[in-house]
mmCIF file of C-alpha atoms in Angstrom:
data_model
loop_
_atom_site.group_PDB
_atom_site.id
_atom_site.type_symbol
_atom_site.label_atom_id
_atom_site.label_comp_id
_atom_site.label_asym_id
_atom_site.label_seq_id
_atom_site.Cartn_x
_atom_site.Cartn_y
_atom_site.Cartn_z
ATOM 1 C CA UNK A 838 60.455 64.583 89.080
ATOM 2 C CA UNK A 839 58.280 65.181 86.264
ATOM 3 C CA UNK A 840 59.078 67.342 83.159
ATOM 4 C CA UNK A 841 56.996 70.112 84.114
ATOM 5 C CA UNK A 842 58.984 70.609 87.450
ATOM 6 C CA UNK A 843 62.469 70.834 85.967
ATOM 7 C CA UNK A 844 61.002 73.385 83.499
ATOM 8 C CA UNK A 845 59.680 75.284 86.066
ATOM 9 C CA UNK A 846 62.359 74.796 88.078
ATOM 10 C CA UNK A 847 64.848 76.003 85.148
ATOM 11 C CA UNK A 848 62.406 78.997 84.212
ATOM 12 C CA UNK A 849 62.570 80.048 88.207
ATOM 13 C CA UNK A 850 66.256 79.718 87.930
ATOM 14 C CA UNK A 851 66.249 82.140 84.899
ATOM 15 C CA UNK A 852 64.241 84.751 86.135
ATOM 16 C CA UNK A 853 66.636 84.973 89.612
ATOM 17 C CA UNK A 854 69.829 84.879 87.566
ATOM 18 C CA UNK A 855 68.494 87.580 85.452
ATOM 19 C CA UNK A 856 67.328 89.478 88.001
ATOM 20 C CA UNK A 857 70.667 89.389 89.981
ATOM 21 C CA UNK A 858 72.748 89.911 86.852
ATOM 22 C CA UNK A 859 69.962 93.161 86.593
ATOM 23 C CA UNK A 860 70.701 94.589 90.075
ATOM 24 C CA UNK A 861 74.419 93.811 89.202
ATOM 25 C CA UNK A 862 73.970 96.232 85.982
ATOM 26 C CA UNK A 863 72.856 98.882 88.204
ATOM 27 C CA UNK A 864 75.187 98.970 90.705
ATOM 28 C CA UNK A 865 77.999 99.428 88.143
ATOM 29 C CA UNK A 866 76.244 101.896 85.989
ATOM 30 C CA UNK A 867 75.641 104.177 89.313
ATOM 31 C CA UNK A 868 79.271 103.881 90.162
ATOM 32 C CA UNK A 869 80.124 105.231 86.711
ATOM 33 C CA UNK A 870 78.098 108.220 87.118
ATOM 34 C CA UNK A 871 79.134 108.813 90.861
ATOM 35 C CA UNK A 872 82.726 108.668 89.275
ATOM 36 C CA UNK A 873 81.946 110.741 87.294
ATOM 37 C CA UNK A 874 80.557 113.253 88.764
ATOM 38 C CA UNK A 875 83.317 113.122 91.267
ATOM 39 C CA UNK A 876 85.947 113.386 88.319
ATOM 40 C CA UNK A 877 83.706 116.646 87.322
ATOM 41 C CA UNK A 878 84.105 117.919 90.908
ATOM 42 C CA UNK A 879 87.785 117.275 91.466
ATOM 43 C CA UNK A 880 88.246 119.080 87.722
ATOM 44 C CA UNK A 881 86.158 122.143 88.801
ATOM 45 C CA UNK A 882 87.972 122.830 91.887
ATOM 46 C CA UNK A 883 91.652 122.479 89.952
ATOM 47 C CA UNK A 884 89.989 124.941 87.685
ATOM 48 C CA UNK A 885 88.896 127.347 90.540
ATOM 49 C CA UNK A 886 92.476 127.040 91.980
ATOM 50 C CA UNK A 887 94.311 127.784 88.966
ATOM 51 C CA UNK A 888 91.689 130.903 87.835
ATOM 52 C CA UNK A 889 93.034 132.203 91.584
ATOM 53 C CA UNK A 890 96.573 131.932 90.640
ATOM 54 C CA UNK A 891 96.488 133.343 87.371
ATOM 55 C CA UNK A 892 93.331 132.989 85.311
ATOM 56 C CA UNK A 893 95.438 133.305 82.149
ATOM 57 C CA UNK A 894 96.649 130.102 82.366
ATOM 58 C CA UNK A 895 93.075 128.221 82.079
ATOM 59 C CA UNK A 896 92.877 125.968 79.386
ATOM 60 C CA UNK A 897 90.464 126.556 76.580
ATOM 61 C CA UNK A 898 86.781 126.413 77.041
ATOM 62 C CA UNK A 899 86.111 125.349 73.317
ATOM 63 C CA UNK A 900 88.423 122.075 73.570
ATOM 64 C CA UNK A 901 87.255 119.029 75.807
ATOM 65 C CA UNK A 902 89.320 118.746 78.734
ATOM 66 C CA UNK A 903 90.655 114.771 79.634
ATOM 67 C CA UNK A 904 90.480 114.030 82.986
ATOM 68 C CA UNK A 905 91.161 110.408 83.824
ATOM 69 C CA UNK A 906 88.688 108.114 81.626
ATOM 70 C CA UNK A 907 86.113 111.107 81.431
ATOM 71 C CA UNK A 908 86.078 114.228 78.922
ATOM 72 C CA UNK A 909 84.570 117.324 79.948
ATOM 73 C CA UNK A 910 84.313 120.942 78.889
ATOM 74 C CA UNK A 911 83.106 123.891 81.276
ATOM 75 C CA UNK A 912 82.702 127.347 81.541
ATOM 76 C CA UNK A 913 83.845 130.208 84.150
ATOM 77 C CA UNK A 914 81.892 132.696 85.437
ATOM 78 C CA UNK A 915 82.657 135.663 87.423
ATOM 79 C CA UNK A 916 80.511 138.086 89.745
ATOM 80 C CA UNK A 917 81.099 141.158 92.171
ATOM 81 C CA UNK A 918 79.763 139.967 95.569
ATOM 82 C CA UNK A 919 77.793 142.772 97.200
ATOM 83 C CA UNK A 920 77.844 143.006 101.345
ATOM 84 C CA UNK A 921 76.501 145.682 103.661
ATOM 85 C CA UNK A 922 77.564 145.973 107.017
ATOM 86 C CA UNK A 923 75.249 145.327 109.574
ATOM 87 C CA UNK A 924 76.603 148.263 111.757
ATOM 88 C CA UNK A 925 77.460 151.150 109.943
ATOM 89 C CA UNK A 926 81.224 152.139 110.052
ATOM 90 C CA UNK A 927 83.096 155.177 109.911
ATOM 91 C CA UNK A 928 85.354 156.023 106.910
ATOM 92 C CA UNK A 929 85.427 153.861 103.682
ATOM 93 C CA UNK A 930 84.141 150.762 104.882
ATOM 94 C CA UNK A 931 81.726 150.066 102.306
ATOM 95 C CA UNK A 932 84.003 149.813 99.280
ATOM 96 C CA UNK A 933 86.211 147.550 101.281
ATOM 97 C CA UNK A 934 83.134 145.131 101.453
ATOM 98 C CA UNK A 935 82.790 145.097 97.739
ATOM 99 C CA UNK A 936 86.168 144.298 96.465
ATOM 100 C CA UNK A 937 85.234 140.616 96.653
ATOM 101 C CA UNK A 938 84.310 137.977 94.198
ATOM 102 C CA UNK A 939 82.648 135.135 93.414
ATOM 103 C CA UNK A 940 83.863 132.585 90.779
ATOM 104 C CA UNK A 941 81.864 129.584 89.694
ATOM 105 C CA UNK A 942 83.227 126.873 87.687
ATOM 106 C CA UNK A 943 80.346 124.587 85.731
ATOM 107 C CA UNK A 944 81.699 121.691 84.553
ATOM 108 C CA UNK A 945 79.782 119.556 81.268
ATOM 109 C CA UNK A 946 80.097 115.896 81.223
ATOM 110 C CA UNK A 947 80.491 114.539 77.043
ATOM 111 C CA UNK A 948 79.524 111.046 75.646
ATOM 112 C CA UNK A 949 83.338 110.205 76.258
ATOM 113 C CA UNK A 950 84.249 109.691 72.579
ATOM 114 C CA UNK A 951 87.213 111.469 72.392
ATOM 115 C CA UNK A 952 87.279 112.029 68.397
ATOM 116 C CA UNK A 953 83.724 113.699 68.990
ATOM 117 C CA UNK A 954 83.474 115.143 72.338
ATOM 118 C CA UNK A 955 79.468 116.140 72.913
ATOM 119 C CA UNK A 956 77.931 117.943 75.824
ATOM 120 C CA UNK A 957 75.238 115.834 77.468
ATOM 121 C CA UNK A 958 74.757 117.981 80.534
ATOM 122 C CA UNK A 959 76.226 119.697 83.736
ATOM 123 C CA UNK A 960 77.421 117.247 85.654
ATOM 124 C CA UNK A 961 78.847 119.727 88.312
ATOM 125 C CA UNK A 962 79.151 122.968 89.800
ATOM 126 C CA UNK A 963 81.386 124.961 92.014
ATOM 127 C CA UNK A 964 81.622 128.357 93.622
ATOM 128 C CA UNK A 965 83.977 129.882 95.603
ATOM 129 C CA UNK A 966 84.169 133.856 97.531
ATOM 130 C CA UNK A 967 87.652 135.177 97.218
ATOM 131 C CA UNK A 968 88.925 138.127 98.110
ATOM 132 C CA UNK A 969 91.420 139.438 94.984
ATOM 133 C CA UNK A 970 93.598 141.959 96.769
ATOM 134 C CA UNK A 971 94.802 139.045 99.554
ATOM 135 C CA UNK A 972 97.139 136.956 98.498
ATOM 136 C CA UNK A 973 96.601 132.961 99.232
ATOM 137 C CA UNK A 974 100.525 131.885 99.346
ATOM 138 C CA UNK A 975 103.930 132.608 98.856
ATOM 139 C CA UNK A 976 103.717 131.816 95.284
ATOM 140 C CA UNK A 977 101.036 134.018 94.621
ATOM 141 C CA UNK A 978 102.819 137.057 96.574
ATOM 142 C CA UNK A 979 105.962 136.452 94.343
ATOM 143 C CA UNK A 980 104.437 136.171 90.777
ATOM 144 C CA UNK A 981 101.795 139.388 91.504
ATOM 145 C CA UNK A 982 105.592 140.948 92.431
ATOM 146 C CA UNK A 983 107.169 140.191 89.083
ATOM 147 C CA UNK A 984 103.521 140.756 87.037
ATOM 148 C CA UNK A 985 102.638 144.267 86.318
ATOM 149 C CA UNK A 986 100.002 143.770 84.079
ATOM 150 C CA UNK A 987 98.165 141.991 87.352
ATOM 151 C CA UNK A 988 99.595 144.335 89.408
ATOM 152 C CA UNK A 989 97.280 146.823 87.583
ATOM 153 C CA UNK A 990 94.640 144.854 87.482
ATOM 154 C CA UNK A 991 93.943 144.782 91.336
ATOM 155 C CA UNK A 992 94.769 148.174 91.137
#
């Protein structure tokens, strides 16, 4: 074997090794992000299940919320959903179909230094319909009991 061939051989080797240790880099960087984004997810629907509970008990908007290894921040937005019968109905129907809502919950990953929290971007994005006069449990029947000033807000 000459000297040529083993450098050749050793600049071959090189370029596979490097090229595995590349796909290797990629696989673990998508992982990251699909954790991520699954961390935003799982965040966004705690959100959307405590805002139907009691919506004053959200956490902040302005502080960066710690989920697992991630930080994110996100914001809440609310919206009358309008419906029309498709067959018109007799009586009051029509206001019935426009007591519901519609909250969405976007959530913002950050660069995941906690001293200085940054938005980079949405990471996800969640919606749900809910109806705010029907109560979802027992827990939710007994604190609108015992809660005037929610009381009066369905009212």
């Amino acid at each position: 074997m000459t000297l040529l061939e083993v450098l050749l051989a050793v600049t071959m080797l090189a370029l596979v090794s490097a090229a595995l240790m590349n796909a290797l880099a990629g696989i673990d960087q998508s992982q990251r992000r699909q954790q991520k984004q699954l961390a935003g997810m799982e965040l966004a629907n705690r959100l959307i299940l405590t805002a139907l509970d009691d919506d004053r008990k959200l956490p902040s908007q302005a502080l960066p919320l710690e989920y697992g290894p991630f930080y994110f921040y996100y914001d809440t937005f609310e919206d009358i959903v309008r419906m029309r019968p498709a067959q018109r109905a007799a009586g009051d129907a029509e206001n019935a179909f426009n007591r519901y809502r519609q909250i969405t919950i976007a959530v913002y990953a950050t660069d995941d230094d906690p001293k200085r929290p940054n938005r980079t971007g949405e990471i996800a994005r969640l919606s749900r319909v809910y109806d705010p006069v029907a109560a979802r449990n027992p827990d939710t029947i007994a604190r609108l009991g015992t809660d005037t000033d929610r009381l009066l807000k369905l009212i």
